[in-house]
Short mmCIF file of C-alpha atoms in Angstrom, two decimals:
data_model
loop_
_atom_site.label_atom_id
_atom_site.label_comp_id
_atom_site.label_asym_id
_atom_site.label_seq_id
_atom_site.Cartn_x
_atom_site.Cartn_y
_atom_site.Cartn_z
CA MET A 265 40.37 21.51 19.96
CA ILE A 266 36.85 22.60 19.14
CA VAL A 267 34.28 19.92 18.56
CA GLN A 268 30.97 20.04 16.93
CA CYS A 269 27.91 18.30 18.29
CA ASP A 270 25.79 16.99 15.44
CA LEU A 271 22.97 15.43 17.62
CA CYS A 272 20.37 18.30 17.26
CA PRO A 273 19.87 20.90 14.52
CA LYS A 274 21.87 23.56 16.44
CA TYR A 275 25.21 21.82 15.61
CA CYS A 276 26.94 23.54 18.38
CA MET A 277 30.70 24.33 17.97
CA ILE A 278 31.97 23.63 21.47
CA LYS A 279 35.40 25.09 22.82
CA PRO A 280 37.33 22.94 25.21
CA GLY A 281 35.94 23.00 28.76
CA GLU A 282 32.54 24.59 27.50
CA SER A 283 29.16 22.97 26.84
CA GLY A 284 26.85 22.99 23.95
CA ASP A 285 23.57 25.10 24.07
CA CYS A 286 21.97 22.20 26.13
CA ARG A 287 24.56 22.69 28.85
CA ILE A 288 25.12 18.92 29.25
CA ARG A 289 27.25 17.96 26.21
CA VAL A 290 30.70 19.13 27.08
CA ASN A 291 34.02 19.39 25.37
CA ILE A 292 36.44 17.61 27.63
CA ASP A 293 39.91 17.45 26.37
CA GLY A 294 38.71 17.72 22.79
CA LYS A 295 36.18 15.06 23.17
CA LEU A 296 32.31 15.50 23.13
CA SER A 297 31.09 14.00 26.46
CA ALA A 298 27.59 13.30 27.85
CA VAL A 299 28.03 14.60 31.51
CA THR A 300 24.62 13.51 32.77
CA TYR A 301 24.85 9.95 31.35
CA GLY A 302 23.55 7.64 34.29
CA PHE A 303 22.64 10.53 36.38
CA PRO A 304 19.05 11.54 36.25
CA SER A 305 17.92 14.37 38.47
CA ALA A 306 14.33 13.34 38.62
CA ALA A 307 12.82 9.81 38.96
CA HIS A 308 9.20 9.24 39.77
CA VAL A 309 6.30 6.91 39.14
CA ASP A 310 3.53 8.77 37.08
CA PRO A 311 0.18 7.72 35.69
CA ILE A 312 0.82 7.25 31.90
CA GLU A 313 -2.00 9.80 31.12
CA LYS A 314 0.21 12.56 32.59
CA LYS A 315 2.76 12.40 29.74
CA PRO A 316 0.17 12.87 28.14
CA LEU A 317 -0.58 9.53 26.52
CA ASN A 318 -4.17 8.44 26.29
CA HIS A 319 -3.91 5.76 23.65
CA PHE A 320 -0.84 3.77 25.03
CA LEU A 321 -1.35 1.30 27.92
CA PRO A 322 -4.09 3.41 29.64
CA GLY A 323 -4.28 3.29 33.34
CA SER A 324 -0.83 1.91 33.80
CA SER A 325 2.00 3.37 35.83
CA ILE A 326 5.19 4.65 33.93
CA PHE A 327 8.69 4.88 35.51
CA SER A 328 9.80 8.48 34.54
CA ILE A 329 13.33 9.82 34.47
CA ALA A 330 15.09 13.02 33.34
CA THR A 331 18.47 14.55 33.57
CA VAL A 332 18.97 18.22 33.50
CA GLY A 333 19.40 20.16 30.44
CA CYS A 334 17.55 21.01 27.21
CA ASN A 335 18.29 22.10 23.73
CA LEU A 336 15.17 24.55 23.87
CA HIS A 337 14.90 27.58 26.05
CA CYS A 338 11.09 28.21 26.03
CA LEU A 339 10.38 31.30 27.84
CA ASN A 340 7.13 29.61 29.28
CA CYS A 341 8.95 26.36 30.42
CA GLN A 342 7.08 24.82 33.21
CA ASN A 343 9.99 22.60 34.07
CA TRP A 344 12.66 25.36 33.89
CA GLU A 345 14.16 24.48 37.21
CA ILE A 346 15.72 21.28 35.82
CA SER A 347 15.43 21.92 32.17
CA GLN A 348 17.53 24.97 32.29
CA GLN A 349 19.90 24.00 35.10
CA ASP A 350 23.58 23.74 34.74
CA PRO A 351 24.73 20.13 35.75
CA VAL A 352 27.43 21.65 38.03
CA ASP A 353 24.55 23.01 40.19
CA ALA A 354 22.41 19.97 39.93
CA VAL A 355 21.73 17.06 42.26
CA ALA A 356 21.19 13.64 40.76
CA PHE A 357 20.92 9.98 41.34
CA ASP A 358 23.56 7.44 40.31
CA MET A 359 21.34 5.25 37.99
CA ALA A 360 22.89 3.35 35.19
CA PRO A 361 20.64 1.92 32.45
CA SER A 362 20.57 -1.34 34.11
CA GLU A 363 19.35 0.36 37.38
CA VAL A 364 16.60 2.08 35.33
CA VAL A 365 15.47 -1.42 34.35
CA ALA A 366 15.69 -2.55 37.98
CA GLN A 367 13.74 0.48 39.48
CA ALA A 368 11.01 0.23 36.75
CA LYS A 369 10.39 -3.47 37.70
CA ARG A 370 10.63 -2.76 41.49
CA THR A 371 7.91 -0.06 41.21
CA GLU A 372 5.81 -2.43 39.08
CA CYS A 373 5.93 -0.16 36.08
CA VAL A 374 5.42 -1.85 32.65
CA SER A 375 7.11 1.14 30.65
CA VAL A 376 9.73 3.90 31.21
CA ALA A 377 9.44 7.52 30.11
CA TYR A 378 12.26 9.79 29.35
CA THR A 379 10.52 12.88 29.95
CA TYR A 380 10.43 16.20 32.08
CA THR A 381 13.39 17.95 30.24
CA ASP A 382 14.19 16.46 26.81
CA PRO A 383 15.59 12.99 26.06
CA SER A 384 17.07 14.47 22.90
CA VAL A 385 20.03 15.93 24.76
CA TYR A 386 20.58 12.98 27.10
CA TYR A 387 20.48 10.83 24.02
CA GLU A 388 23.16 8.28 24.73
CA TYR A 389 21.71 7.65 28.18
CA ALA A 390 18.23 7.39 26.86
CA LEU A 391 19.40 5.11 23.97
CA ASP A 392 21.20 2.68 26.26
CA SER A 393 18.32 2.64 28.78
CA CYS A 394 15.86 2.08 26.02
CA ILE A 395 17.85 -0.95 24.80
CA GLN A 396 17.97 -2.57 28.18
CA VAL A 397 14.31 -1.74 28.98
CA ARG A 398 13.23 -3.38 25.79
CA GLU A 399 15.38 -6.49 26.50
CA ALA A 400 13.67 -6.69 29.80
CA GLY A 401 10.22 -6.82 28.14
CA LEU A 402 9.19 -3.32 29.25
CA ARG A 403 8.10 -0.45 26.83
CA ASN A 404 9.81 2.88 26.07
CA VAL A 405 8.02 6.28 25.81
CA LEU A 406 9.72 9.55 24.91
CA VAL A 407 8.16 12.84 25.88
CA THR A 408 9.87 15.44 23.78
CA ALA A 409 9.88 18.77 21.84
CA GLY A 410 11.19 16.77 19.01
CA TYR A 411 14.34 18.80 18.31
CA LEU A 412 16.73 16.12 17.18
CA ASN A 413 18.50 15.28 13.83
CA GLU A 414 17.03 12.59 11.75
CA SER A 415 20.05 10.06 12.00
CA PRO A 416 20.13 9.71 15.85
CA LEU A 417 16.35 9.86 15.89
CA ARG A 418 16.13 6.73 13.61
CA GLU A 419 18.54 4.83 15.66
CA LEU A 420 16.41 5.79 18.71
CA CYS A 421 13.04 4.78 17.19
CA LYS A 422 14.38 1.06 16.82
CA VAL A 423 13.63 0.76 20.56
CA VAL A 424 11.08 3.27 21.28
CA ASP A 425 7.35 2.18 21.50
CA ALA A 426 5.63 5.55 21.93
CA VAL A 427 6.40 9.24 21.74
CA THR A 428 4.40 12.29 22.73
CA ILE A 429 5.67 15.37 20.87
CA ASP A 430 5.05 18.85 21.98
CA LEU A 431 4.22 20.82 18.83
CA LYS A 432 4.44 24.33 20.23
CA ALA A 433 3.01 26.26 17.37
CA MET A 434 2.90 26.14 13.58
CA SER A 435 5.08 29.20 13.22
CA ASP A 436 8.84 29.24 12.73
CA ARG A 437 8.84 32.73 14.17
CA PHE A 438 7.28 31.36 17.53
CA TYR A 439 10.04 28.76 17.68
CA ARG A 440 12.72 31.12 17.09
CA GLU A 441 11.45 33.91 19.43
CA ILE A 442 9.85 31.87 22.31
CA CYS A 443 11.94 28.68 22.12
CA GLY A 444 15.33 29.45 20.52
CA ALA A 445 14.63 26.62 17.92
CA THR A 446 13.14 26.20 14.50
CA LEU A 447 9.83 24.53 13.25
CA ALA A 448 10.96 22.19 10.29
CA PRO A 449 13.00 19.72 12.30
CA VAL A 450 10.08 19.23 14.73
CA LEU A 451 7.72 18.50 12.00
CA ASN A 452 10.13 16.01 10.54
CA TYR A 453 10.42 14.23 13.82
CA PHE A 454 6.81 13.57 13.77
CA VAL A 455 6.91 12.22 10.30
CA VAL A 456 9.98 10.08 11.05
CA CYS A 457 8.50 8.54 14.10
CA LYS A 458 5.09 7.82 12.49
CA SER A 459 6.74 6.21 9.42
CA LEU A 460 8.84 3.92 11.61
CA GLY A 461 5.86 2.52 13.36
CA VAL A 462 6.15 4.42 16.72
CA HIS A 463 2.94 5.29 18.44
CA VAL A 464 2.69 8.96 18.16
CA GLU A 465 0.60 11.55 20.08
CA ALA A 466 0.85 15.38 19.72
CA SER A 467 0.39 18.08 22.35
CA ASN A 468 0.06 21.77 22.05
CA LEU A 469 0.22 24.18 24.89
CA LEU A 470 -1.97 27.15 24.14
CA ILE A 471 -0.49 30.49 25.36
CA PRO A 472 -2.83 33.51 25.47
CA THR A 473 -1.97 35.87 22.58
CA LEU A 474 1.10 34.00 21.32
CA ASN A 475 -0.31 30.93 19.63
CA ASP A 476 -4.03 30.77 20.40
CA LYS A 477 -5.52 32.33 17.28
CA ASP A 478 -8.13 30.20 15.50
CA GLU A 479 -6.24 30.14 12.12
CA GLU A 480 -2.97 28.97 13.74
CA ILE A 481 -4.81 26.10 15.65
CA GLU A 482 -6.57 25.05 12.39
CA ALA A 483 -3.31 25.07 10.47
CA LEU A 484 -1.71 22.94 13.23
CA CYS A 485 -4.59 20.46 13.17
CA ARG A 486 -4.66 20.33 9.33
CA TRP A 487 -0.94 19.42 9.34
CA ILE A 488 -1.53 16.69 11.75
CA LYS A 489 -4.34 15.32 9.77
CA GLU A 490 -2.56 15.55 6.48
CA ASN A 491 0.84 14.31 7.45
CA LEU A 492 0.09 11.89 10.48
CA GLY A 493 -3.31 10.83 9.92
CA CYS A 494 -6.70 11.88 11.47
CA GLU A 495 -6.19 9.01 14.14
CA THR A 496 -3.43 10.88 15.82
CA PRO A 497 -4.32 11.85 19.32
CA LEU A 498 -3.94 15.62 19.99
CA HIS A 499 -3.82 17.08 23.51
CA PHE A 500 -4.41 20.76 23.98
CA LEU A 501 -2.68 21.92 27.19
CA GLN A 502 -3.56 24.77 29.58
CA PHE A 503 -0.68 27.38 29.91
CA PHE A 504 0.30 28.61 33.39
CA PRO A 505 2.59 31.55 33.97
CA TYR A 506 6.04 30.11 34.64
CA HIS A 507 9.73 31.12 34.19
CA ARG A 508 10.07 34.28 32.03
CA MET A 509 6.32 34.38 31.03
CA ARG A 510 4.65 35.29 34.26
CA HIS A 511 3.00 38.34 32.84
CA LEU A 512 0.53 36.27 30.86
CA PRO A 513 -2.63 34.76 32.38
CA PRO A 514 -3.55 31.09 32.35
CA THR A 515 -5.20 29.83 29.18
CA PRO A 516 -9.09 30.29 29.73
CA ALA A 517 -11.09 27.07 29.50
CA SER A 518 -13.10 28.68 26.70
CA THR A 519 -9.95 28.78 24.55
CA LEU A 520 -9.18 25.29 25.13
CA THR A 521 -12.61 24.16 24.31
CA LYS A 522 -12.71 26.21 21.18
CA ALA A 523 -9.55 24.66 20.13
CA ARG A 524 -10.89 21.24 20.60
CA GLN A 525 -13.96 22.08 18.53
CA ILE A 526 -11.69 23.49 15.76
CA ALA A 527 -9.60 20.24 15.75
CA MET A 528 -12.71 18.14 15.56
CA ALA A 529 -14.16 20.20 12.84
CA VAL A 530 -10.84 19.70 10.85
CA GLY A 531 -11.43 15.99 11.32
CA LEU A 532 -9.19 14.71 14.00
CA ASP A 533 -10.67 11.78 15.77
CA TYR A 534 -9.25 12.05 19.28
CA VAL A 535 -8.87 15.52 20.74
CA TYR A 536 -8.20 16.09 24.51
CA ILE A 537 -7.77 18.90 26.90
CA GLY A 538 -5.00 18.54 29.40
CA ASN A 539 -4.33 20.54 32.75
CA LEU A 540 -8.03 20.93 33.07
CA MET A 541 -10.56 18.78 35.19
CA ASP A 542 -13.09 18.17 32.35
CA ALA A 543 -14.76 14.87 31.96
CA GLU A 544 -15.97 15.39 28.29
CA SER A 545 -12.62 16.42 27.03
CA SER A 546 -10.67 13.58 28.66
CA THR A 547 -12.98 10.86 27.36
CA THR A 548 -12.07 8.77 24.40
CA LYS A 549 -15.19 7.98 22.11
CA CYS A 550 -15.40 5.78 19.05
CA PRO A 551 -15.06 8.14 15.99
CA THR A 552 -17.60 6.17 14.05
CA CYS A 553 -20.41 5.47 16.45
CA ARG A 554 -19.46 7.89 19.35
CA THR A 555 -19.72 5.15 22.11
CA VAL A 556 -17.81 6.15 25.09
CA LEU A 557 -14.68 3.85 25.23
CA ILE A 558 -12.41 5.16 27.98
CA ARG A 559 -13.56 7.50 30.85
CA ARG A 560 -10.86 9.48 32.82
CA VAL A 561 -10.85 12.09 35.45
CA GLY A 562 -7.52 14.21 35.56
CA HIS A 563 -4.75 11.68 34.97
CA GLN A 564 -6.92 8.64 36.35
CA MET A 565 -8.66 6.11 34.10
CA LEU A 566 -12.04 5.25 35.45
CA GLU A 567 -13.30 2.82 32.85
CA ASN A 568 -11.94 1.16 29.78
CA LYS A 569 -14.64 -0.55 27.48
CA LEU A 570 -12.28 -1.48 24.53
CA VAL A 571 -12.37 -5.07 23.50
CA GLU A 572 -8.93 -6.17 21.96
CA GLY A 573 -8.30 -2.58 21.00
CA CYS A 574 -11.75 -2.29 19.22
CA CYS A 575 -14.98 -0.48 19.86
CA PRO A 576 -17.45 -2.95 21.62
CA ASP A 577 -20.45 -1.71 19.57
CA CYS A 578 -19.20 -1.06 16.06
CA LYS A 579 -15.92 -3.04 16.15
CA LYS A 580 -13.89 -0.23 14.88
CA LYS A 581 -10.15 -0.65 15.61
CA ILE A 582 -8.97 2.25 17.81
CA TYR A 583 -5.52 3.75 17.20
CA GLY A 584 -3.21 2.89 20.23
CA VAL A 585 -1.27 0.24 22.16
CA TRP A 586 -3.73 -1.29 24.42
CA LYS A 587 -1.83 -4.24 26.12
CA MET B 80 63.68 44.07 -12.22
CA THR B 81 64.61 41.07 -14.14
CA ARG B 82 62.23 38.47 -15.29
CA ARG B 83 64.00 35.93 -12.96
CA GLN B 84 63.47 38.26 -9.96
CA PHE B 85 59.78 38.84 -10.73
CA ILE B 86 59.03 35.07 -10.95
CA GLN B 87 60.94 34.53 -7.63
CA ILE B 88 58.72 37.20 -5.99
CA ILE B 89 55.52 35.58 -7.33
CA ALA B 90 56.63 32.15 -6.28
CA SER B 91 57.54 33.44 -2.70
CA VAL B 92 54.18 35.03 -2.34
CA GLY B 93 52.39 31.90 -3.59
CA ILE B 94 54.23 29.72 -1.02
CA VAL B 95 53.42 32.13 1.80
CA CYS B 96 49.81 32.19 0.81
CA ALA B 97 49.52 28.43 0.53
CA ALA B 98 51.17 28.03 3.97
CA GLY B 99 48.75 30.50 5.50
CA VAL B 100 45.65 28.69 4.01
CA ARG B 101 46.92 25.36 5.24
CA TRP B 102 47.63 26.78 8.75
CA LEU B 103 44.04 28.45 8.75
CA ALA B 104 42.54 25.16 7.63
CA ALA B 105 44.33 23.22 10.37
CA LYS B 106 43.13 25.75 13.06
CA THR B 107 39.41 25.62 12.02
CA ASP B 108 39.32 21.86 11.25
CA VAL B 109 36.43 20.30 13.09
CA PRO B 110 36.31 16.59 13.92
CA TYR B 111 32.71 15.22 13.72
CA PHE B 112 31.34 12.96 16.37
CA LEU B 113 28.37 10.73 15.93
CA GLY B 114 27.85 10.51 19.67
CA ALA B 115 29.18 11.64 22.98
CA LEU B 116 31.43 9.82 25.37
CA LYS B 117 29.80 8.67 28.58
CA ALA B 118 31.26 10.82 31.32
CA ARG B 119 32.55 8.78 34.27
CA THR B 120 31.69 11.30 36.81
CA PHE B 121 28.87 13.71 37.45
CA PRO B 122 29.85 17.36 37.80
CA GLY B 123 27.15 18.23 40.40
CA ARG B 124 26.14 16.51 43.54
CA VAL B 125 25.08 12.75 43.74
CA ARG B 126 22.69 11.59 46.32
CA PRO B 127 21.28 8.22 47.17
CA LEU B 128 17.99 6.99 45.69
CA ASP B 129 14.98 7.82 47.78
CA ASP B 130 12.50 5.04 47.41
CA ASP B 131 9.61 7.20 48.92
CA GLU B 132 10.28 10.00 46.52
CA ILE B 133 10.54 7.83 43.45
CA ARG B 134 7.16 6.14 44.15
CA LYS B 135 5.44 9.73 44.27
CA GLU B 136 4.04 11.23 41.19
CA GLY B 137 6.62 13.79 39.65
CA LYS B 138 5.82 17.51 40.37
CA TRP B 139 7.21 18.19 36.90
CA GLN B 140 5.07 18.59 33.63
CA GLY B 141 5.18 15.57 31.51
#
């Protein structure tokens, strides 16, 4: 019997013995099964700034897990070796949700990230882990492309503390041609998370000639400002030639700097540049008095001057989760 | 052809069509799932946890 997966906007119709577009939701004897449940292929302790998250428990370590599989197939994927891998060919750890909690505690992490591939497709594993992580007093972070239907997203948001969403472009055509997806569900993902009180940060990977035009960057920044608020942190990320996009050069530093200038001119308060060692663009400043609040180098926090989440000089409350 | 024969033919065609539609509907009927079942086994290879590897920063983006 054919089954339909209603987890993501692809609504895959899956024949017996076959998988959905994500490779990991399989029709086994007429029943939809999550074959990577409890079997992450990657588990590491990362600095939280690597997610990227600059306004959520800065300077802390985060236990980060991922199973293979993804519902997007970005030609430029930097993690394609696990995101596009078939579970049959994969190597994984046996790590039930309770073990995720145990490992996070053992490695002295205060939060757990569901990252590297996309937690949308290993939804049941991420949800059950989030519930147990929350019960243990730790925090949950999703690092995602945001391609998930609203109903499962709302359920997940009940136990998620922060999310960093990769907004790949403000063009439906880009999503269709480069990622094999569509734009509208991703925008809705942002709005739903924000409306449910989840801490939201956005990232945008700038790929030379594909999504780096000034007008596109401005449109993306305006959408964030109008729909999520000017306090939403935005990270511009440098592209490197990977997977099926090795013919393009890395994003020039000048493009990233210009994108940051555009975002700040639009009125976003916190704009960062990732994958590039640059002190100025990784520093958090008070949007009111421009006092330096948090200094970083790479993924390492050097100094945090915030007092109870506020600027020590003008007392402005800074958007984020600080303890 | 008598009127009775004509009605019989129409009725027969109707019954055959109705049966066909029902068969087609049953064939394409798709049950919906709100979630997936948890698979008991992993289709790939499972290896033991490596404490040193876990404590290292991941090589993956994100």
